[in-house]
Amino acid sequence: MSSMTPAAGGDVTRTVARGTGTPLAGYLFRLRALIVLAILVFIFTALSPAFLTPGNLTILVKHVAINAILAVGMTLVILSGGIDLSVGSIAGLAGIVAGGLIHSGLALPSFGVKVYFHTWLVIALALLVGAAAGAANGLLVSRLRVAPFIATLGSMYVARGAAMLMSNGATFANLSGSVELGNTGFLTLGSGQVLGLPLPIWLMLAVALSGVFLAERTPFGRRVYAIGGNERAAELSGVRVARNKFFVYVISGFCAALVGLIIAAQLGAAHPATGETFELNAIAAVVLGGTSLMGGRGSVGGTITGAFVIGVLADGLILLGVSEFWQIVIKGLVIVVAVILDQMQQRYALKAAAALRG
Amino acid sequence: MNFRTLVAALAAASVIVMAGCGTRESSGKKLIAIITPSNDNPFFKAEAETAAAEARKLGYETSVNSHDDDAHKQDQLVDAAIAHGAVAIILDNAGADSSVTAVSKAKAAGIPSFLIDREINAKGVAAAQIVSNNYQGATIGAQEFVRLMGEKGDYVELVGRESDTNAGIRTRGFHDVLDKYDGLRLASRQSANWSQAEAYQKVETIIQGNRNIKGVIAGNDTMALGASAALKNAGLEKVIVVGFDGSPDAIASILSGGIKATVLQPAATIARLAVEQAHKFLTAGSTGMPEKQAIDCELVTPVNAGQFGLFGRK
């Protein structure tokens, strides 16, 4: 498929949906994540009176926000033909950096003092650490040509180990800060509200909209699709592959750090093991949303829908009191079914494209 | 930015991480190998550090390693202990069934194992199995929960990782007490896999469907603290939360009016006992104690919280 339309792999299905005589099936395939979501919402509303209430929906979206923010960064990485296994560890590391700076400040042994930063600066530093970890991934993948799976697997361990080292394995508890040190207010990031909605929801909106804008409306986004579709072709048509790949990982690291901060702020505590297996949830959301793991095809919007499918499933099953074991099984089944549908869509799109050429 | 320096820094960082995984000082002394689950949990950290300190006090050299709850890694660490000529192994094992082989292997090599915190499903293989009495702990935690609830109302139970033996023993202990009271209703029972973040999210969702929740009883302290944060955020500070473990964070929370009670597992005492018995075994040929020993847990409440330190009385 990528050899057919090297630089615009993402557009094949769209053309097909518009251009064939029977577009309905094509649309249904494209909207499959939304359809699954609607079915889940319907089922849970019928089974639990508490499900479709403003209170529960707010909590649900707040839970989805964690995975969705990670998954937006992950989408860009996967669209470029890579993968980022380090996001969960980076989230943990960023949380520990923020927690440590608020809890015990930055010790400067040569001066014998401890420096405490203002909350905004703490947040900025933690995000910077996340972006820097992403940059390390980016350099490994783009300049040193390490396979993304291996590069980010390595940084997954390094980031987790670094978080453990920084806190010596302990939890930084009570992150409310103190007025004298001027570092209060960190918890607002997790529990604050704007216009009646929790702050994490607004952050997810901001990240999602930026992601959609980046992917769909900027030259950078087009280049990411092109690289994922056919890296060699993109390079030959003048795309600076290494540079664009690099930024994709930086964005993913930044998103991961944001998630780490939100979790630490919600709990009022930073734990170095936070975020274990988050990368798998993020990848699941991306795949559910119809993005191809081979790169070049998919969308940020689809990923958000995928994150909602996973979130609705998780919270709905908890409301119904379904046991943990069944929750895991059902989540796995939904992912497998989504991938089967994805394969069916690809075959359908290929056939329709062949029919178009006559 | 120069990517070579970054690569060098990354390489240096990974070396530091690897070096941190195992620490061993060499000298002419006899070696005691201490193997525990991941030290990101203060409980296991306290256990490992107390055992190491006690062993050094008795004149041993120590190696401290973590098997991260991976039976295969545990097996390799036991192999390493045998190869390094350890005279005894202090082990908080990676699974009741999957650890039997590793402990037998050590025994076959003439090295006695002293199991702490978790049992194995075999007798006569380890020189001692010293565990805290999880069942007794769960019953005293549940009794305090009943008292705080006034014997009636809806409650939520957060269970630990369901594949973990202790999660099962604790929930059994809870229910053997709680189920006797008709006024108490179990509104929801979920596993939060010992995790604070998971407990936070699950409790947030559970209270959406059950607005009359009066109490939360959790299988460990991190889940209790996650529940407490979620309830506080939802304006439900009055909900009674009881945990299990007696972690320093939980004791701090009890002292500041957060969670109401926890059950302290005497991890430090157990680690010390294990090293003492290892020393006795090595010098006198026997521990002088039965293989299985259960040490009672203690209830921690706002009244007595000030008396407790790191998994033991101060």
XYZ file of C-alpha atoms in Angstrom:
672
model
C 0.000 0.000 0.000
C 2.718 2.425 0.894
C 4.471 1.775 -2.389
C 1.326 2.877 -4.213
C 0.932 6.221 -2.553
C 4.221 6.934 -0.921
C 3.757 10.358 0.562
C 0.052 10.293 1.274
C -0.690 6.880 2.700
C -3.217 8.405 5.045
C -5.428 9.572 2.238
C -6.146 6.270 0.552
C -9.074 5.336 2.748
C -10.520 8.799 2.566
C -10.469 8.803 -1.214
C -12.098 5.438 -1.227
C -14.840 6.461 1.150
C -15.681 9.405 -1.064
C -15.060 7.860 -4.425
C -16.753 4.461 -4.609
C -20.333 3.636 -5.405
C -21.034 2.081 -2.014
C -19.466 4.424 0.512
C -21.597 3.238 3.431
C -19.440 0.258 4.344
C -16.364 2.469 4.096
C -17.851 5.035 6.444
C -18.926 2.383 8.913
C -15.388 1.005 8.981
C -13.876 4.426 9.429
C -16.240 5.168 12.302
C -15.871 1.772 13.942
C -14.276 3.096 17.136
C -17.114 5.618 17.492
C -19.662 2.870 16.868
C -18.052 0.621 19.496
C -18.050 3.615 21.862
C -21.748 4.287 21.251
C -22.606 0.631 21.845
C -20.637 0.594 25.114
C -22.307 3.795 26.322
C -25.706 2.316 25.461
C -25.000 -0.939 27.312
C -23.649 0.748 30.447
C -26.505 3.280 30.518
C -29.009 0.428 30.368
C -27.250 -1.565 33.102
C -26.283 1.186 35.556
C -28.432 4.212 36.420
C -25.320 5.996 37.660
C -23.495 5.782 34.331
C -25.071 8.581 32.295
C -24.981 11.244 34.994
C -22.994 14.498 34.791
C -20.939 13.526 37.833
C -19.904 10.157 36.463
C -19.233 11.480 32.966
C -16.941 14.157 34.392
C -14.984 11.576 36.375
C -14.882 9.310 33.341
C -13.471 11.980 31.056
C -10.953 12.877 33.747
C -9.784 9.257 33.792
C -9.667 9.135 29.998
C -7.522 12.290 30.009
C -4.527 10.406 31.461
C -4.434 7.833 28.687
C -5.549 10.260 25.955
C -2.703 12.719 26.589
C -0.137 9.905 26.409
C -1.853 8.485 23.348
C -1.750 11.764 21.400
C 2.046 11.800 21.647
C 2.109 8.079 20.908
C -0.022 8.622 17.776
C 2.521 11.008 16.294
C 5.321 8.547 17.045
C 3.421 5.626 15.520
C 2.366 7.702 12.484
C 6.071 8.319 11.848
C 6.622 4.574 11.819
C 8.064 4.342 15.353
C 6.903 3.294 18.791
C 7.521 4.788 22.240
C 7.664 2.275 25.084
C 9.157 4.764 27.519
C 6.107 7.009 28.110
C 5.006 5.306 31.338
C 8.496 5.540 32.807
C 8.871 9.150 31.705
C 5.552 9.930 33.424
C 6.909 8.349 36.604
C 10.193 10.237 36.294
C 8.501 13.619 35.746
C 6.259 13.004 38.747
C 9.281 12.203 40.902
C 11.166 15.283 39.658
C 8.229 17.537 40.545
C 7.560 15.701 43.795
C 11.189 15.852 44.837
C 11.534 19.551 44.034
C 8.429 20.417 46.046
C 9.030 17.995 48.867
C 12.734 18.419 49.517
C 13.980 21.055 47.070
C 17.156 20.849 45.024
C 20.202 20.263 47.187
C 23.352 22.103 46.112
C 26.060 20.321 48.104
C 28.852 22.697 47.067
C 26.942 25.618 48.575
C 25.404 23.606 51.391
C 21.942 24.913 50.626
C 18.656 23.600 49.347
C 16.839 25.569 46.688
C 13.059 25.488 46.513
C 11.429 26.642 43.288
C 8.131 28.319 42.635
C 5.406 25.847 41.607
C 5.326 27.096 38.031
C 9.055 26.569 37.728
C 8.749 23.075 39.220
C 6.129 22.192 36.604
C 8.255 23.673 33.834
C 11.339 21.740 34.974
C 9.427 18.455 35.142
C 8.033 19.006 31.643
C 11.541 19.843 30.479
C 12.845 16.567 31.912
C 10.116 14.723 29.994
C 10.945 16.551 26.765
C 14.660 15.883 27.327
C 14.018 12.171 27.830
C 11.985 12.280 24.608
C 14.883 14.075 22.921
C 17.210 11.271 24.011
C 14.816 8.794 22.381
C 14.697 11.007 19.296
C 18.475 11.134 18.994
C 18.803 7.388 19.436
C 16.206 6.722 16.769
C 16.958 9.445 14.247
C 20.737 9.969 14.481
C 22.071 6.717 15.898
C 19.545 4.661 13.911
C 18.575 2.453 16.823
C 15.278 0.659 16.185
C 12.535 2.609 18.028
C 11.366 -0.473 19.905
C 14.851 -1.074 21.328
C 15.757 2.588 21.883
C 12.594 3.312 23.868
C 12.739 -0.036 25.662
C 16.178 1.014 26.898
C 15.037 4.459 27.957
C 12.017 2.870 29.621
C 14.423 1.125 32.008
C 16.786 4.087 32.358
C 13.957 6.520 33.165
C 12.376 4.123 35.665
C 15.726 3.474 37.315
C 16.475 7.194 37.434
C 13.123 7.833 39.152
C 13.910 5.134 41.725
C 17.374 6.594 42.294
C 16.066 10.135 42.765
C 13.600 9.148 45.474
C 15.673 6.210 46.719
C 12.621 4.093 45.976
C 10.378 6.050 48.327
C 7.195 8.011 47.748
C 7.296 11.793 48.066
C 4.108 12.319 50.053
C 2.230 15.503 50.935
C 2.955 17.673 47.886
C 0.780 20.572 49.002
C 3.945 22.667 49.476
C 4.345 25.428 52.032
C 3.574 29.119 51.954
C 7.013 30.114 53.330
C 8.766 28.333 50.474
C 6.320 29.743 47.933
C 5.643 26.389 46.318
C 1.967 25.814 47.119
C -0.703 25.122 44.536
C 0.765 22.075 42.794
C -2.279 19.980 43.725
C -4.501 22.354 41.694
C -3.118 20.685 38.582
C -4.925 17.495 39.566
C -7.975 18.685 41.464
C -8.525 22.267 40.273
C -11.592 23.204 38.244
C -12.199 25.695 35.433
C -15.807 26.425 34.438
C -16.962 23.461 36.494
C -14.687 20.941 34.759
C -11.553 19.409 36.302
C -8.290 20.840 35.008
C -7.037 17.498 33.588
C -9.975 17.549 31.147
C -8.967 20.993 29.873
C -5.376 19.822 29.538
C -6.534 16.836 27.503
C -8.583 19.150 25.267
C -5.578 21.392 24.744
C -3.279 18.465 23.950
C -5.820 16.790 21.676
C -6.553 19.977 19.713
C -2.839 20.738 19.377
C -2.298 17.166 18.223
C -5.028 17.330 15.604
C -3.752 20.719 14.424
C -0.152 19.490 14.233
C -1.045 16.330 12.365
C -3.647 17.708 9.967
C -2.827 21.356 9.426
C 0.927 21.796 9.536
C 3.733 20.844 7.153
C 5.306 19.002 10.101
C 2.241 16.770 10.354
C 2.239 16.026 6.636
C 5.915 15.125 6.823
C 5.265 12.748 9.743
C 2.620 10.948 7.665
C 5.002 10.881 4.712
C 7.878 9.427 6.766
C 5.615 6.750 8.219
C 4.155 5.941 4.806
C 7.480 5.465 3.086
C 10.588 6.814 4.752
C 12.856 6.457 1.709
C 10.374 8.191 -0.584
C 9.942 10.999 1.935
C 13.707 11.457 2.160
C 14.059 11.514 -1.632
C 11.356 14.172 -1.883
C 13.377 16.404 0.439
C 11.835 15.737 3.833
C 14.403 16.024 6.623
C 13.538 12.674 8.094
C 15.870 12.679 11.107
C 14.823 16.133 12.286
C 11.090 15.408 12.054
C 11.425 12.039 13.755
C 13.379 13.710 16.562
C 10.560 16.168 17.321
C 7.945 13.428 17.336
C 9.704 11.773 20.291
C 10.193 15.108 22.058
C 6.432 15.716 21.850
C 5.730 12.224 23.171
C 8.105 12.774 26.103
C 6.452 16.110 26.869
C 2.973 14.530 26.869
C 4.228 11.756 29.162
C 5.673 14.285 31.613
C 2.349 16.151 31.670
C 0.579 12.918 32.601
C 3.104 12.243 35.364
C 2.451 15.711 36.795
C -1.331 15.264 36.705
C -1.152 11.921 38.524
C 1.241 13.240 41.176
C -0.997 16.287 41.696
C -4.141 14.156 41.981
C -2.634 11.820 44.558
C -0.722 14.552 46.335
C 2.143 12.080 46.217
C 4.804 11.019 43.733
C 5.705 7.333 43.505
C 8.609 6.191 41.309
C 6.694 3.167 39.972
C 3.851 5.352 38.659
C 2.929 4.697 35.051
C 3.936 1.046 34.720
C 2.208 -0.461 31.640
C 0.770 2.945 30.685
C 2.599 2.647 27.364
C 0.497 -0.409 26.535
C -2.761 1.405 27.285
C -1.647 4.289 25.083
C -0.699 1.959 22.227
C -4.056 0.205 22.619
C -5.883 3.552 22.311
C -3.901 4.407 19.181
C -4.630 1.041 17.555
C -8.303 1.126 18.556
C -8.488 4.547 16.933
C -7.474 3.039 13.612
C -3.845 4.104 13.390
C -1.681 1.519 11.677
C 1.265 0.251 13.714
C 3.206 0.281 10.436
C 2.940 4.076 10.383
C 1.645 6.566 7.848
C -2.026 5.906 8.340
C -4.356 7.055 11.128
C -5.424 10.137 13.022
C -5.233 11.868 16.390
C -9.028 12.126 16.465
C -9.311 8.365 16.115
C -6.894 7.922 19.004
C -9.022 10.113 21.279
C -12.023 7.929 20.421
C -9.898 4.868 21.167
C -8.927 6.296 24.557
C -12.609 6.847 25.300
C -13.453 3.260 24.365
C -10.853 1.974 26.842
C -11.889 4.474 29.540
C -15.637 3.827 29.204
C -15.009 0.101 29.309
C -12.819 0.361 32.436
C -15.098 2.662 34.433
C -18.332 1.048 33.242
C -17.191 -2.404 34.315
C -16.174 -1.019 37.728
C -19.620 0.595 38.160
C -21.202 -2.760 37.356
C -18.932 -4.407 39.911
C -17.360 -6.781 37.380
C -14.296 -8.592 38.734
C -10.787 -7.470 37.791
C -10.075 -10.653 35.842
C -13.084 -10.201 33.559
C -12.174 -6.549 33.068
C -8.777 -7.576 31.706
C -10.233 -10.260 29.441
C -12.899 -7.940 28.018
C -10.388 -5.144 27.389
C -8.168 -7.571 25.496
C -11.062 -8.861 23.405
C -12.127 -5.341 22.408
C -8.567 -4.549 21.250
C -8.334 -7.746 19.204
C -11.720 -7.140 17.574
C -10.680 -3.587 16.715
C -7.522 -4.819 14.998
C -9.509 -7.416 13.042
C -11.822 -4.625 11.857
C -8.760 -2.580 10.922
C -7.425 -5.396 8.755
C -10.856 -5.788 7.089
C -10.906 -2.071 6.347
C -7.456 -2.197 4.772
C -8.445 -5.065 2.498
C -11.670 -3.254 1.610
C -9.763 -0.048 0.843
C -7.230 -1.865 -1.335
C -9.940 -3.647 -3.283
C -11.902 -0.428 -3.792
C -8.752 1.399 -4.892
C -8.015 -1.343 -7.405
C -11.594 -1.093 -8.697
C -11.177 2.669 -9.101
C -8.113 2.267 -11.300
C -10.185 -0.190 -13.298
C 23.343 20.314 21.390
C 25.947 17.658 20.951
C 24.403 14.248 20.761
C 27.645 12.479 21.656
C 27.632 14.028 25.132
C 24.021 13.003 25.564
C 24.811 9.445 24.575
C 27.721 9.436 26.989
C 25.458 10.729 29.761
C 22.890 8.051 28.977
C 25.555 5.370 29.064
C 26.855 6.690 32.371
C 23.329 6.751 33.754
C 22.724 3.145 32.777
C 25.969 2.088 34.421
C 24.888 3.843 37.625
C 21.500 2.141 37.447
C 23.128 -1.249 36.997
C 25.595 -0.610 39.799
C 22.685 0.293 42.062
C 21.050 -3.088 41.507
C 23.453 -5.006 43.673
C 25.740 -3.847 46.416
C 28.386 -6.009 47.939
C 31.374 -5.084 50.012
C 34.151 -7.623 49.948
C 36.268 -8.640 52.899
C 37.173 -11.869 54.679
C 33.802 -12.061 56.439
C 31.092 -14.632 55.769
C 28.396 -13.538 53.370
C 24.655 -13.399 54.014
C 22.616 -12.835 50.838
C 19.452 -10.790 51.280
C 16.886 -11.057 48.464
C 13.593 -9.162 48.540
C 10.959 -7.770 46.173
C 11.482 -4.327 44.627
C 12.660 -1.684 47.045
C 10.343 0.931 45.535
C 8.002 -0.244 48.269
C 9.139 1.150 51.654
C 8.027 -2.088 53.275
C 10.541 -4.232 51.385
C 13.153 -1.540 51.691
C 12.775 -1.462 55.479
C 12.938 -5.244 55.531
C 16.121 -5.393 53.417
C 17.850 -2.585 55.279
C 17.020 -3.949 58.731
C 18.251 -7.419 57.776
C 21.475 -5.992 56.319
C 22.110 -3.806 59.368
C 21.499 -6.699 61.767
C 23.765 -9.024 59.754
C 26.597 -6.487 59.735
C 26.163 -6.013 63.464
C 26.667 -9.757 63.929
C 29.858 -9.572 61.856
C 28.669 -10.732 58.432
C 29.222 -9.323 55.008
C 25.940 -8.693 53.127
C 24.666 -8.583 49.560
C 21.264 -6.996 48.977
C 19.315 -7.676 45.790
C 15.773 -7.399 44.487
C 13.971 -10.057 42.433
C 11.152 -7.668 41.412
C 8.590 -10.443 42.020
C 10.056 -12.374 39.106
C 10.645 -16.027 40.042
C 13.164 -16.434 37.234
C 15.236 -13.474 38.406
C 15.005 -14.832 41.956
C 16.407 -18.117 40.678
C 19.391 -16.324 39.148
C 19.997 -14.378 42.369
C 19.983 -17.621 44.368
C 22.455 -19.090 41.871
C 24.647 -16.045 42.345
C 24.437 -16.353 46.139
C 25.533 -19.999 45.880
C 28.364 -19.067 43.533
C 29.556 -16.305 45.865
C 29.723 -18.776 48.741
C 26.985 -17.230 50.893
C 26.505 -18.971 54.239
C 22.806 -18.096 54.514
C 20.035 -16.526 52.429
C 17.404 -14.184 53.835
C 14.587 -14.321 51.301
C 11.269 -12.548 50.829
C 10.240 -14.841 47.989
C 8.662 -14.224 44.588
C 5.793 -16.688 44.868
C 4.630 -19.473 47.209
C 4.927 -22.213 44.577
C 7.437 -20.811 42.133
C 10.076 -20.272 44.833
C 10.246 -23.836 46.151
C 12.818 -24.917 43.554
C 15.165 -22.021 44.269
C 15.045 -22.638 48.026
C 15.594 -26.398 47.523
C 18.555 -25.663 45.280
C 20.137 -23.515 48.001
C 19.510 -26.283 50.541
C 21.122 -28.842 48.230
C 24.169 -26.562 48.051
C 24.279 -26.547 51.851
C 22.975 -23.011 52.283
C 20.057 -22.534 54.692
C 17.292 -20.120 53.639
C 15.397 -17.976 56.114
C 12.129 -16.874 54.567
C 10.554 -13.630 55.683
C 7.182 -11.976 55.045
C 5.884 -14.614 52.596
C 5.649 -18.378 53.007
C 6.355 -21.076 50.444
C 4.132 -24.095 49.888
C 6.681 -26.628 51.103
C 7.859 -27.775 54.516
C 11.343 -28.822 55.514
C 13.042 -26.945 52.685
C 13.649 -23.613 54.377
C 15.377 -23.397 57.762
C 12.712 -20.945 58.910
C 9.632 -19.198 57.556
C 8.884 -16.111 59.613
C 5.830 -14.197 58.452
C 3.552 -11.607 59.918
C 0.170 -13.013 60.789
C -1.803 -11.473 57.947
C -5.022 -13.179 58.968
C -4.802 -11.935 62.556
C -3.887 -8.468 61.226
C -6.871 -8.417 58.891
C -9.252 -9.355 61.694
C -8.030 -6.600 64.035
C -8.187 -4.082 61.147
C -11.733 -5.191 60.348
C -12.755 -5.009 64.018
C -11.575 -1.399 64.180
C -13.408 -0.694 60.896
C -16.626 -2.126 62.364
C -16.245 0.042 65.442
C -15.634 3.206 63.369
C -18.613 2.415 61.118
C -20.883 1.991 64.147
C -21.653 -1.557 62.908
C -23.720 -0.338 59.987
C -23.580 1.344 56.558
C -22.324 0.775 52.999
C -18.649 0.108 52.469
C -16.167 -0.502 49.670
C -13.395 -3.084 49.773
C -10.182 -2.575 47.787
C -8.384 -5.861 47.285
C -4.689 -6.198 46.455
C -3.308 -8.006 43.418
C -5.545 -11.051 43.340
C -2.763 -13.431 42.340
C -0.921 -12.532 45.566
C -1.452 -14.913 48.501
C -1.577 -12.097 51.046
C -4.364 -10.326 49.144
C -6.483 -13.459 49.570
C -5.602 -13.978 53.242
C -6.378 -10.352 54.090
C -9.735 -10.245 52.341
C -10.674 -13.514 54.097
C -9.693 -11.991 57.452
C -11.728 -8.850 56.695
C -14.841 -10.788 55.737
C -14.664 -13.289 58.599
C -15.284 -10.249 60.818
C -17.360 -7.928 58.605
C -19.833 -10.546 57.380
C -21.068 -11.135 60.935
C -22.714 -7.701 60.969
C -26.021 -7.519 59.082
C -25.961 -3.717 59.121
C -22.767 -3.603 57.010
C -23.324 -3.808 53.249
C -20.524 -4.439 50.755
C -21.425 -1.901 48.057
C -18.451 -2.643 45.796
C -15.380 -4.840 45.827
C -12.580 -4.117 43.357
C -8.940 -4.963 43.002
C -6.632 -1.964 42.770
C -3.485 -4.125 42.459
C -1.825 -2.548 45.529
C -1.535 0.714 43.525
C -2.257 4.228 44.771
C -3.107 5.690 41.356
C -5.390 2.777 40.521
C -7.196 2.999 43.877
C -7.697 6.731 43.301
C -9.394 6.231 39.941
C -11.441 3.215 41.015
C -12.797 4.893 44.139
C -13.701 7.987 42.089
C -15.779 5.786 39.818
C -17.277 3.636 42.577
C -18.613 6.637 44.518
C -20.449 7.757 41.386
C -22.632 4.666 41.637
C -22.775 4.531 45.424
C -23.266 7.952 46.967
C -23.941 6.571 50.472
C -20.525 5.033 50.996
C -19.586 5.347 54.646
C -16.277 3.495 54.676
C -13.451 2.026 52.605
C -11.361 -0.908 53.817
C -8.198 -1.512 51.804
C -5.828 -4.466 51.572
C -2.792 -2.196 51.876
C -1.848 1.352 52.761
C -1.042 2.676 49.293
C -4.550 1.769 48.130
C -5.982 3.315 51.306
C -4.062 6.549 50.631
C -5.270 6.599 46.986
C -8.855 6.134 48.217
C -8.383 8.867 50.800
C -7.124 11.325 48.139
C -10.085 10.546 45.853
C -12.610 10.970 48.676
C -11.040 14.242 49.778
C -11.157 15.518 46.207
C -14.858 14.595 45.993
C -15.620 16.415 49.253
C -16.238 13.144 51.113
C -13.578 13.554 53.803
C -15.875 11.981 56.396
C -15.701 8.563 54.767
C -13.778 6.181 57.028
C -10.649 4.674 55.441
C -8.705 1.800 56.986
C -5.514 0.403 55.483
C -3.001 -2.365 56.082
C 0.844 -2.445 56.373
C 1.652 0.432 58.722
C 3.745 2.334 56.172
C 5.285 5.652 57.271
C 3.019 7.531 54.812
C -0.073 5.895 56.294
C 1.024 6.687 59.845
C 1.621 10.314 58.806
C -1.865 10.357 57.250
C -3.410 8.987 60.465
C -1.621 11.655 62.513
C -2.874 14.426 60.206
C -6.494 13.249 60.253
C -6.525 11.455 56.887
C -7.079 7.705 57.070
C -8.442 6.398 60.380
C -6.410 3.268 61.062
C -3.942 0.757 59.660
C -2.495 -2.571 60.706
C 1.249 -2.545 61.187
C 3.154 -5.542 59.894
C 6.296 -5.932 61.994
C 8.582 -6.186 58.943
C 11.582 -4.822 60.786
C 11.110 -7.220 63.693
C 10.734 -10.156 61.299
C 13.879 -9.244 59.329
C 15.846 -8.945 62.575
C 14.507 -12.286 63.872
C 15.455 -13.989 60.603
C 19.062 -12.781 60.786
C 19.309 -13.682 64.489
C 18.034 -17.184 63.758
C 20.404 -17.520 60.810
C 23.282 -16.624 63.110
C 22.093 -19.147 65.694
C 21.697 -21.811 63.015
C 25.220 -21.192 61.725
C 26.816 -21.157 65.164
C 24.706 -23.681 67.111
C 23.367 -25.850 64.275
C 19.703 -25.093 64.870
C 17.389 -22.089 65.181
C 15.742 -23.648 68.229
C 12.386 -22.535 66.792
C 9.710 -24.259 64.698
C 10.072 -23.702 60.934
C 6.878 -21.683 60.580
C 6.548 -18.689 62.845
C 3.768 -16.111 62.637
C 4.387 -12.744 64.262
C 1.288 -10.762 65.259
C 0.434 -7.432 63.642
C -0.521 -4.346 65.621
C -3.379 -1.907 65.160
C -2.330 1.705 64.571
C -4.880 4.428 65.378
C -4.652 8.190 66.013
C -4.221 7.329 69.698
C -1.034 5.272 69.360
C 0.318 6.298 65.926
C 3.086 8.368 67.518
C 4.664 5.233 69.003
C 5.472 3.610 65.653
C 8.450 4.076 63.348
C 9.559 2.252 60.231
C 7.501 -0.972 60.384
C 8.012 -1.441 64.076
C 7.627 0.251 67.438
C 10.080 3.070 67.932
